[in-house]
Coordinates of C-alpha atoms in Angstrom, one line a residue:
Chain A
X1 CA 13.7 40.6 -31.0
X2 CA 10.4 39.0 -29.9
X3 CA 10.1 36.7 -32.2
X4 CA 13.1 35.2 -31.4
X5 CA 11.9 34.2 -28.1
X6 CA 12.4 30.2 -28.3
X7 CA 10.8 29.5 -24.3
X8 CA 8.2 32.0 -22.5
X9 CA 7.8 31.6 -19.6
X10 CA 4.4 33.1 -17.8
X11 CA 3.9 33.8 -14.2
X12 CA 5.2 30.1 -13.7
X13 CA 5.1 29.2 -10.0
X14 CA 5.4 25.7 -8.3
X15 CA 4.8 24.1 -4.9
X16 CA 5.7 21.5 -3.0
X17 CA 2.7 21.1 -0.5
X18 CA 3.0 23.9 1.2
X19 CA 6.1 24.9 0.8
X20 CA 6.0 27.6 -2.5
X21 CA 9.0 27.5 -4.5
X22 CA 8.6 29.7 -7.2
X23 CA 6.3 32.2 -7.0
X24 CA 4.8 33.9 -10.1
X25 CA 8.5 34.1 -11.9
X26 CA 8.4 35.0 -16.0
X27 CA 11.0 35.3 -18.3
X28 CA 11.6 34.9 -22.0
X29 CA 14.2 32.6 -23.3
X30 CA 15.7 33.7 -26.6
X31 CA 17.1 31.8 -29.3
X32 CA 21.0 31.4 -29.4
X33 CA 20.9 33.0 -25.7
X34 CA 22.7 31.8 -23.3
X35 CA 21.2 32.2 -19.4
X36 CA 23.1 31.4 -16.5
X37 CA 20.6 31.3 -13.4
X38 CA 22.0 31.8 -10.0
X39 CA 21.2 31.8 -6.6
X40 CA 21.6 30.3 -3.0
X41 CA 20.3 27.0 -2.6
X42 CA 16.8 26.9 -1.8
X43 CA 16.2 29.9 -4.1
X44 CA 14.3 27.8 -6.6
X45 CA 17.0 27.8 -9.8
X46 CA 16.5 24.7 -10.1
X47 CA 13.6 23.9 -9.7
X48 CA 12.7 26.9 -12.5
X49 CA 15.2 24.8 -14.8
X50 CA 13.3 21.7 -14.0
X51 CA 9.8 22.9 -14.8
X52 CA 11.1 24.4 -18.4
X53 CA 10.8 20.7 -19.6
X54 CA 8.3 19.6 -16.4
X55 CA 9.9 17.0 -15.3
X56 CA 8.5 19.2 -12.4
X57 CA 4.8 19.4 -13.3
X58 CA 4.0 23.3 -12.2
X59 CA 1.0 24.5 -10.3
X60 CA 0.4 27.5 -12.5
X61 CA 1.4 29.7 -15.1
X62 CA 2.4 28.7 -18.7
X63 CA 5.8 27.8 -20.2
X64 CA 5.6 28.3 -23.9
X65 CA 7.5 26.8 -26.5
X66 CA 6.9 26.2 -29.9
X67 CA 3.5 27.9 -29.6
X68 CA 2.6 25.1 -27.2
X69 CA 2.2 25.5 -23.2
X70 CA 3.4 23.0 -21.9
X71 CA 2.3 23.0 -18.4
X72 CA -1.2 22.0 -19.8
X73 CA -1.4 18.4 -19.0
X74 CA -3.0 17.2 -22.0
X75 CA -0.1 18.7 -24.3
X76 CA 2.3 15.8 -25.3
X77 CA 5.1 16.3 -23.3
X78 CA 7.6 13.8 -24.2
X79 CA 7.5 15.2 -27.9
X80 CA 8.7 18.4 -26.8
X81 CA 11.2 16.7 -24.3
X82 CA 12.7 15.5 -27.4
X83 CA 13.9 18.9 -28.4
X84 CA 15.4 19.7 -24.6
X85 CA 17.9 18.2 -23.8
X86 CA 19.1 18.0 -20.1
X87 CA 21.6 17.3 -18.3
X88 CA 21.7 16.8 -14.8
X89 CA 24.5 16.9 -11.8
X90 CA 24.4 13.3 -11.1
X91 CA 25.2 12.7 -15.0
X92 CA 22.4 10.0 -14.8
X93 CA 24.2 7.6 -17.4
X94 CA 21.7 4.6 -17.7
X95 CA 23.7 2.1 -15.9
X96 CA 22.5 -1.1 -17.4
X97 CA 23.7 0.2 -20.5
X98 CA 26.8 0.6 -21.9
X99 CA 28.3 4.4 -23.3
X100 CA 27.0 3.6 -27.5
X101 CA 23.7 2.2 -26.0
X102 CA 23.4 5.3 -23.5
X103 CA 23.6 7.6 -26.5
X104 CA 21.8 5.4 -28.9
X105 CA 19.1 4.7 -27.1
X106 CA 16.3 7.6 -27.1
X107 CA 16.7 8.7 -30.9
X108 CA 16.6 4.7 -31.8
X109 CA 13.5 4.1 -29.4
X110 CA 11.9 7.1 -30.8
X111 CA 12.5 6.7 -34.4
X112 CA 11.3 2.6 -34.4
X113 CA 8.1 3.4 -33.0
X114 CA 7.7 5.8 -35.6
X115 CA 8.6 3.4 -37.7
X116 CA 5.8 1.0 -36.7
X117 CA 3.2 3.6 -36.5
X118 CA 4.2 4.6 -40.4
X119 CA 4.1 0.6 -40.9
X120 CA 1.0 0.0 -39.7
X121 CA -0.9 3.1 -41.3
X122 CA 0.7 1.8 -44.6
X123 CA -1.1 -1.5 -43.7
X124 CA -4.5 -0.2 -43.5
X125 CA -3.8 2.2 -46.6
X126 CA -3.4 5.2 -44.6
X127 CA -0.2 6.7 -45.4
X128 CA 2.8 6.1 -47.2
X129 CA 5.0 2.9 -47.0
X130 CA 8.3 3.9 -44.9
X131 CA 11.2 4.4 -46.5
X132 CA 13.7 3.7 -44.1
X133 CA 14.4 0.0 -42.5
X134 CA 15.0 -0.6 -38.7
X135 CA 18.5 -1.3 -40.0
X136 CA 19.4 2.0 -41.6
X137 CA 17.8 3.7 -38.2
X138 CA 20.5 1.5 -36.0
X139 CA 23.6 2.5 -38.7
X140 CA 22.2 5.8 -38.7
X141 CA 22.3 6.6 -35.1
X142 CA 25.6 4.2 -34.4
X143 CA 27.1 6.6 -37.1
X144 CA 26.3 9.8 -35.1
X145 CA 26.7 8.0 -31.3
X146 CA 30.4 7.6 -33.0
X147 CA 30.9 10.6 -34.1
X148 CA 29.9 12.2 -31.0
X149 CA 32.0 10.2 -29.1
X150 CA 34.8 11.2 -31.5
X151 CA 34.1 14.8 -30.8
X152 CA 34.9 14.4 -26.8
X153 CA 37.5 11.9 -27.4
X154 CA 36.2 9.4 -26.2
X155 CA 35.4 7.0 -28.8
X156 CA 37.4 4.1 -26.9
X157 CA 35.0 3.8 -24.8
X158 CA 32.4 3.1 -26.6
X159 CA 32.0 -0.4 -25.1
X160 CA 32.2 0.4 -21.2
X161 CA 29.6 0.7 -18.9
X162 CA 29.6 4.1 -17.1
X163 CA 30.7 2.7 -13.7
X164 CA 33.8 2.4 -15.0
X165 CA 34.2 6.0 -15.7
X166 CA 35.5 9.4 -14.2
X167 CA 32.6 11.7 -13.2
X168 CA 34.2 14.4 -16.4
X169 CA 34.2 11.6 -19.1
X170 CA 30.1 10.9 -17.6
X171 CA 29.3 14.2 -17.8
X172 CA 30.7 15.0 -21.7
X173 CA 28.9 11.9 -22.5
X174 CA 25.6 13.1 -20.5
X175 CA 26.2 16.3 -22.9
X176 CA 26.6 14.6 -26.0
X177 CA 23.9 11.9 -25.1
X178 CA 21.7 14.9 -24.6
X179 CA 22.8 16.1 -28.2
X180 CA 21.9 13.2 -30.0
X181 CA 18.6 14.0 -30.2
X182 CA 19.4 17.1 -31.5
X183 CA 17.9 19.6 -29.3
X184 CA 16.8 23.0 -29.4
X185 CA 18.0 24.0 -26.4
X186 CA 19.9 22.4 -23.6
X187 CA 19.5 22.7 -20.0
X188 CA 22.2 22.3 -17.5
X189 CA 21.2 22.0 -13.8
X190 CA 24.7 22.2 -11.9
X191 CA 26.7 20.0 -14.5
X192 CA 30.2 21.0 -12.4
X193 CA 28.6 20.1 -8.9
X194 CA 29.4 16.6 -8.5
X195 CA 32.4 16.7 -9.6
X196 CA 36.2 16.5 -8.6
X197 CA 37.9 19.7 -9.4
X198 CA 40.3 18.4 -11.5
X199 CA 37.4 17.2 -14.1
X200 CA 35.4 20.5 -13.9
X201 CA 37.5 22.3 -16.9
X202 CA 36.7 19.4 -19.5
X203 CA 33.1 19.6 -18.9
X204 CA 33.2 23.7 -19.0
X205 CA 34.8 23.1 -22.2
X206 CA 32.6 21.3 -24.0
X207 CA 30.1 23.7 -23.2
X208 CA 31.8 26.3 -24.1
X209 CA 32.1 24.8 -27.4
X210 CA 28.2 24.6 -27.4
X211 CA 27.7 28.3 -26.8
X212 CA 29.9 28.9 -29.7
X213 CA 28.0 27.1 -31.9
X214 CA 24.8 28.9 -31.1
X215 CA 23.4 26.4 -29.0
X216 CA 20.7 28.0 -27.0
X217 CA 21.0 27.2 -23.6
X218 CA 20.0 27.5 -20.0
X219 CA 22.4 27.2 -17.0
X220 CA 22.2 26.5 -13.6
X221 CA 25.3 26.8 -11.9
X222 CA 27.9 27.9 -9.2
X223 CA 30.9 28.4 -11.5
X224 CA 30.3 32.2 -11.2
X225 CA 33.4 32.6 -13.8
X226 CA 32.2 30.2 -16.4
X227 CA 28.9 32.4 -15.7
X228 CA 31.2 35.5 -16.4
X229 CA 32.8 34.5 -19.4
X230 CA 29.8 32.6 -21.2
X231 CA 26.2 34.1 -20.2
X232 CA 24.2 36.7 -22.4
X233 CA 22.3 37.2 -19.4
X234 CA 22.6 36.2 -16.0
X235 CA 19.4 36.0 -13.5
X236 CA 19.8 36.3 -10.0
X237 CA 17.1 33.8 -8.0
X238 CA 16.2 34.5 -4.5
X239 CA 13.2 33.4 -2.6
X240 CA 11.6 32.0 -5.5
X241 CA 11.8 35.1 -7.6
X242 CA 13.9 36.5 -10.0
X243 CA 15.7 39.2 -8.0
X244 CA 17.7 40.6 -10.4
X245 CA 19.0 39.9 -13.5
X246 CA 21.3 41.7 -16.4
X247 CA 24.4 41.5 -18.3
X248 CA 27.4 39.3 -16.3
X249 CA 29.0 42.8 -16.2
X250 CA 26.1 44.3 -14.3
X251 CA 25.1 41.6 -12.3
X252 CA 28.7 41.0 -11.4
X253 CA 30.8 44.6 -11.7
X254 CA 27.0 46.5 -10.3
X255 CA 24.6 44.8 -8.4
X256 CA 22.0 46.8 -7.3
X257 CA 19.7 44.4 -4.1
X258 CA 21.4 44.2 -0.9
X259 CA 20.6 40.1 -1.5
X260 CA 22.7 40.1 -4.6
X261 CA 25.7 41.8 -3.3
X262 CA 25.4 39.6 0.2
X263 CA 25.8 36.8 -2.4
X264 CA 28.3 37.4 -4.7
X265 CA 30.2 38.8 -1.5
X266 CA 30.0 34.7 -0.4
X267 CA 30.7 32.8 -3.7
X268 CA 33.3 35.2 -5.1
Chain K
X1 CA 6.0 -43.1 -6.7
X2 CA 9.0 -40.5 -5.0
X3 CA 9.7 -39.5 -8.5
X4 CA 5.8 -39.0 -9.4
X5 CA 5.6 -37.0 -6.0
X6 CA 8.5 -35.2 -6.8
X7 CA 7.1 -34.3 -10.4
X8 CA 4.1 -32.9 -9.0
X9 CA 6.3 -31.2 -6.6
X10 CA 8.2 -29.4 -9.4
X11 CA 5.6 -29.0 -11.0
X12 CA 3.1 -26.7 -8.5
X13 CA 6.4 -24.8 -7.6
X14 CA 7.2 -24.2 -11.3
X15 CA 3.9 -22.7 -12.5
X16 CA 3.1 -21.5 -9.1
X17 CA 6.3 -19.4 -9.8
X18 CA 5.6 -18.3 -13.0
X19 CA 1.9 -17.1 -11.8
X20 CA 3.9 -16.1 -8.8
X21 CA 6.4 -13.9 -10.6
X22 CA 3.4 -12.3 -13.3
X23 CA 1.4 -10.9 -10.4
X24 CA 3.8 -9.8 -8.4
X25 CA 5.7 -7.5 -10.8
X26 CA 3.0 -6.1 -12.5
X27 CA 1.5 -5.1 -9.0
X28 CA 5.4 -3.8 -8.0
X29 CA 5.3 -1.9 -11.5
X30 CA 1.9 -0.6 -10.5
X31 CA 2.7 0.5 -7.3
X32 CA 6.2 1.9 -8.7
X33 CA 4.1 4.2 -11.6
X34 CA 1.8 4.8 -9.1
X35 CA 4.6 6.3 -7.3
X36 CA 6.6 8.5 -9.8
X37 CA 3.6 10.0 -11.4
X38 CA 0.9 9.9 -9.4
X39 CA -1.5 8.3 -11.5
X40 CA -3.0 4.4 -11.1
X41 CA -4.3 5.7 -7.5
X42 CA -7.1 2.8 -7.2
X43 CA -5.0 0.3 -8.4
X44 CA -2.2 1.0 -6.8
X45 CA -4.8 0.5 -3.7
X46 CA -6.3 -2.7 -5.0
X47 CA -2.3 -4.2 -4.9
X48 CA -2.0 -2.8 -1.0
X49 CA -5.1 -4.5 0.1
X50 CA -4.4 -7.9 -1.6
X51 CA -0.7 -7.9 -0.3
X52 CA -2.1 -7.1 3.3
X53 CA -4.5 -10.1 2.5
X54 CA -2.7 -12.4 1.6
X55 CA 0.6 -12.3 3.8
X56 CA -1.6 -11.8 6.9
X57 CA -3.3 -15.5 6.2
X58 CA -1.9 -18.6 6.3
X59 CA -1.3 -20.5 3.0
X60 CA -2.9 -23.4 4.2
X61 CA -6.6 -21.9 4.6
X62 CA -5.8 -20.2 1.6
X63 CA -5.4 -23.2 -0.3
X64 CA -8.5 -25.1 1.6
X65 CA -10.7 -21.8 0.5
X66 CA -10.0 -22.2 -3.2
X67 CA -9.7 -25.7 -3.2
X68 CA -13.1 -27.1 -1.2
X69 CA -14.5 -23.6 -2.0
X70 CA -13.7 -21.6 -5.1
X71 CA -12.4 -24.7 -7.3
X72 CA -15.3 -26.8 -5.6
X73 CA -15.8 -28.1 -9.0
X74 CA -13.0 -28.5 -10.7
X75 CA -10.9 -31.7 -9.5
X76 CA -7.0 -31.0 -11.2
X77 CA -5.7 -30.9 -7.7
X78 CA -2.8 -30.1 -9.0
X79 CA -3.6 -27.0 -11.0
X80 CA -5.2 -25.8 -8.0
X81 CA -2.3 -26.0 -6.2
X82 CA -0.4 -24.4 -8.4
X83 CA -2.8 -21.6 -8.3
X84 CA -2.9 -21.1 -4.8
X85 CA 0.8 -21.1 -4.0
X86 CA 1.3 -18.8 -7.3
X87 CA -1.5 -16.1 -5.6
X88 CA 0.4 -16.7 -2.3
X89 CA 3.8 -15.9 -3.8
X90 CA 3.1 -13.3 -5.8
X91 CA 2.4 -10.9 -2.8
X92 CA 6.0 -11.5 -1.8
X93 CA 7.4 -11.6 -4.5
X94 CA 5.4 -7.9 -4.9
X95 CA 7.4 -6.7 -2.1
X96 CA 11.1 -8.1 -3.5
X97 CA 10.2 -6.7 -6.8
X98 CA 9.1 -3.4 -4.9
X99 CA 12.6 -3.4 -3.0
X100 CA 14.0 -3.9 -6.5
X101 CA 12.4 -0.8 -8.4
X102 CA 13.4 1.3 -5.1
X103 CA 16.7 0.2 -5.7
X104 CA 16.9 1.9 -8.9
X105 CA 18.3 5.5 -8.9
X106 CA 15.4 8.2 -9.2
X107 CA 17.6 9.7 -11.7
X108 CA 17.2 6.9 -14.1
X109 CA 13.9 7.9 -14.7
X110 CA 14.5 11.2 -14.9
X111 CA 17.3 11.0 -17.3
X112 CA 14.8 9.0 -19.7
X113 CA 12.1 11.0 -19.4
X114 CA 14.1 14.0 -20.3
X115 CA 15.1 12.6 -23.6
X116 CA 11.3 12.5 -24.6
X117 CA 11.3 9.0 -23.6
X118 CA 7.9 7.6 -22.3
X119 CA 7.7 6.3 -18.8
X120 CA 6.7 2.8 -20.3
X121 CA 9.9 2.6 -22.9
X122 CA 11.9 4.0 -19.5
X123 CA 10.4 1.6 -17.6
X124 CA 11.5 -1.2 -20.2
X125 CA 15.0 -0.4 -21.7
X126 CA 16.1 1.0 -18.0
X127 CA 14.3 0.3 -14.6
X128 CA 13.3 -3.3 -14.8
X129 CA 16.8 -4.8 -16.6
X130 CA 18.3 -3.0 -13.4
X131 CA 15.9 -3.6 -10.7
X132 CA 15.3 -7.5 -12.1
X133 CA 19.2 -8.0 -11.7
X134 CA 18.8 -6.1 -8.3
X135 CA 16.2 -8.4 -6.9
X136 CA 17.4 -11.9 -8.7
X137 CA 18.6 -13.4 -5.1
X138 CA 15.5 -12.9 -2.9
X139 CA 13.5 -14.0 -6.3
X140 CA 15.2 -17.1 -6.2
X141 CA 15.3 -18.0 -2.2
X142 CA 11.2 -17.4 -2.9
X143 CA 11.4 -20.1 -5.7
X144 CA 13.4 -22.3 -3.2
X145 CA 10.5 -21.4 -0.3
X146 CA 8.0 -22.8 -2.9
X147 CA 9.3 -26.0 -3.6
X148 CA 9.4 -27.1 -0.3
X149 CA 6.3 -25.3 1.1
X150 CA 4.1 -26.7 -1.5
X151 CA 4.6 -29.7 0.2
X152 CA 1.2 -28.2 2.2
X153 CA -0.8 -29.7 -0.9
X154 CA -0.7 -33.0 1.1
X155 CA -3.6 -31.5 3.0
X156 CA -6.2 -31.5 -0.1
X157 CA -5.2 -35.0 -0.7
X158 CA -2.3 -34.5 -3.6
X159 CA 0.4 -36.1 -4.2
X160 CA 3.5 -34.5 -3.8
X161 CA 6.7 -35.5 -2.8
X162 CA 6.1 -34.8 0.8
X163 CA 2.6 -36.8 0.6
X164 CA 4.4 -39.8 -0.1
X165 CA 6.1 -41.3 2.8
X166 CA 2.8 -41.6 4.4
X167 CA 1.2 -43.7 1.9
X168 CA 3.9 -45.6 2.2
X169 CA 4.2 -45.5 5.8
X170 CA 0.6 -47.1 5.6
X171 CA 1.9 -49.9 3.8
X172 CA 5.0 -51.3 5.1
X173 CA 4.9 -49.5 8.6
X174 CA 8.4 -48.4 8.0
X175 CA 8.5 -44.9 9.4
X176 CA 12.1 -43.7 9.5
X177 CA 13.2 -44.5 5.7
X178 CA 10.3 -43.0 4.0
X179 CA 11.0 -39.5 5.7
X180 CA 14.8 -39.9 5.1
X181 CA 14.4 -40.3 1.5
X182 CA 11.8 -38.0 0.9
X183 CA 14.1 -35.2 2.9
X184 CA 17.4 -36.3 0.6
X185 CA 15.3 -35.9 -2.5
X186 CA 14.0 -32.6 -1.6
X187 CA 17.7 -31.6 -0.4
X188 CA 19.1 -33.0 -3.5
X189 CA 16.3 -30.8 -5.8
X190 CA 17.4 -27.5 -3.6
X191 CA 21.4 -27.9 -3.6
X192 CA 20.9 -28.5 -7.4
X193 CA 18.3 -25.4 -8.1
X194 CA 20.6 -22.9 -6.1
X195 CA 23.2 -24.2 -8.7
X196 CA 21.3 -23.5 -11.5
X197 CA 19.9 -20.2 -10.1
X198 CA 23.5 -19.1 -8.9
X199 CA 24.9 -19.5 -12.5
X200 CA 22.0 -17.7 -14.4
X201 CA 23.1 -14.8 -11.9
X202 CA 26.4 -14.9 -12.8
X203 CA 25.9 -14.8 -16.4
X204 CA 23.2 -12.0 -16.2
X205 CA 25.8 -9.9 -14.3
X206 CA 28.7 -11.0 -16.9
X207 CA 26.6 -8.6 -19.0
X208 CA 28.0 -5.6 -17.5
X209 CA 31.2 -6.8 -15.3
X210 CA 32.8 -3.6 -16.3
X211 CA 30.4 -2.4 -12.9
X212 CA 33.2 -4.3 -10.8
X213 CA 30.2 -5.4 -8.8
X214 CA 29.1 -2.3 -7.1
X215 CA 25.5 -2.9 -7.5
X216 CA 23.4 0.4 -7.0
X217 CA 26.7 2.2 -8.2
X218 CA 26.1 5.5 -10.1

């Protein structure tokens, strides 16, 4: 089972000036697991979901992932960014762009500048000449934007800018923007929050469709039934800790801290 | 000799502008960086000072300073009017660009950055097409400001547009027509500029209509 673990984190903890928001918290992410973190707000889930790919930088402890930490500074993060995908409650659709573009755009970025870097050490006699063009990269990646888009329905929209959008058709194509660069894991930090009730089924959907493909993936959320019905595990966060964590049966059916109960007694 | 004045005119403003426009984003850029990830501390510092410096002086002892001073050698009055006023307006047009990068959703950012974008290729496919659209209409009322503010060069002794009703005054004594016609040309240059200006603003927005004008709309 150890080997399997795909993120550890170490006595991670992080604060903002003085205010400590996680203090000292470890767990090991597995791959194919599926955690669901929960907690009262202030309680520091997401901020634990945001230092896994540090786009909160922590102020100690190590997160490790593919034998790298990536809390040291000098590791390159945006490599290992490439194989988390996130998505975040305000769906964060690039605006300027339209719905192809939003999905195209990091794999295509990412693969041309490869591309030049594999050019230019050809120049100089350093490597190999590429064998892809720029134009198989674009087909490549309009191929897969499509049949993304295909895969939430939404191919018609293709052309739109997100404005124009419901907050559930933003969100599945935050998801499957997110999937493009085919990630490793996914992390969701309240992907049902901001929106209407109506449109919170479509977006559970599709990631229930994820978890049954194996996806490994990291929740935070308040949708305590989605948590129910999806989660391997489910960790309780309180006061920057993990209070408790277990099973959705025994977090749910038996929880054991006075906090825990107080909380489930609110949001159930 | 209006349309030699009002050639220079155009002129100053134009590269002023482009000067103008080159120091102000890169320092708004800076100072945004700065801002986001904390690193670019001394230059972000260097931008502060020069903006404080430069708005809290007037442009015309700016321009006597590099022009009897600085550019004591050099006699392209011109050029070194163009430099001046591009210095000058590129610590406001620091502050609109500012105002335009703040405009931008923080979530932008973040949303590239996750993908294992860099915060340059961010920065370039996301936060400046958005906050350039965001700050195109006090960009262009600067460009306006600088046309007809450069008329200040008459102080070194160039000849702009506003320079020359006094040389002519000093010819034919005629005071009232000079003045007129030099104030229709310079109306005639704005009213057709903020043509121009509003229809590159309507094309860049025809880009992405579908936004049904909200502008900072998520």
């Amino acid at each position: 089972m150890e080997n399997n673990v795909l993120i550890e984190v170490r006595a991670l903890s992080k604060s903002f000036g003085e205010l400590e928001v996680l203090k000292s918290v470890s767990v090991d992410i597995r791959k194919g697991e599926k955690v669901v973190i929960v907690g009262a707000s202030g309680s520091g889930k997401s901020t634990l979901l945001r230092c896994l790919n540090c786009l909160e930088d922590p102020t100690g402890g190590e997160i490790i992932f593919e034998n790298e930490n990536l809390a040291d500074p000098k590791v390159n993060i945006n490599i290992h960014r490439q194989k988390m995908g996130m998505v975040f409650q305000q769906f964060n659709l690039f605006n300027n762009k339209n719905v192809l573009e939003n999905i195209m755009l990091a794999p295509v970025t990412i693969r041309l500048k490869r591309l030049r870097t594999e050019k230019r050490r050809a120049l100089f006699k350093k490597g190999d000449k590429p064998t892809e063009t720029k134009e198989q990269i674009l087909a490549e990646e309009r191929e897969k934007a499509m049949k993304l888009l295909a895969r939430i329905g939404l191919e018609d929209k293709a052309e739109v800018y997100p404005s124009t959008l419901s907050g559930g058709q933003k969100q599945r194509i935050a998801i499957v923007r997110a999937l493009a660069m085919n990630p490793k894991v996914m992390l969701f930090d309240e992907p049902t929050s901001a929106l209407d009730p109506e449109m919170v089924g479509e977006v559970l959907d599709l990631m229930k469709q994820l978890a049954n493909e194996g996806m490994t993936m990291v929740i935070v959320t308040h949708e305590m039934g989605f948590a129910r019905e999806v989660a391997d595990r489910v960790l309780f966060m309180d006061g920057g800790v993990i209070a408790e964590q277990g099973t959705p049966a025994e977090v749910f059916g038996a929880p054991k801290s006075e906090r825990l109960k107080a909380f489930l007694a609110k949001v159930l | 000799m209006y349309l030699e004045g009002l050639g220079n005119t155009l002129l100053i403003a134009l590269i002023a502008a482009a000067i103008g426009i080159f120091i102000g984003v890169t320092m708004a850029m800076i100072n945004y960086i700065n801002k986001k990830t904390g690193k670019l501390k001394p230059a972000a510092a260097v931008c502060r000072f020069y903006i404080t410096l430069v708005r809290g002086t007037p442009v015309v002892l700016q321009l006597m300073i590099l022009y009897f001073v600085v550019f004591a050698f050099w006699d392209n009055g011109i050029m070194i009017g163009a430099i001046t006023f591009g210095l000058n307006s590129g610590a406001y047009v620091a502050e609109i660009a500012r105002s335009g990068f703040e405009s931008v959703d923080d979530g932008q950012m973040e949303a590239g950055r996750s993908l294992g974008l860099s915060t340059w290729q961010t920065m370039r496919s996301i936060i400046i097409p958005q906050a350039v659209r965001n700050c195109l209409p006090p960009l262009f009322n600067e460009f306006i400001m600088l046309v007809k503010e450069t008329a200040i060069v008459g102080y070194v002794g160039i000849y702009d547009l506003g320079k020359i009703p006094g040389l002519i005054q000093s010819r034919t004594f005629d005071y009232l027509f000079p003045l007129l016609i030099a104030a229709a040309l310079y109306l005639v240059v704005v009213m057709a500029l903020t043509r121009i200006l509003h229809m590159i603003e309507r094309n860049l927005a025809k880009s992405d209509r579908n936004r049904g004008g909200v502008r900072n709309g998520k």
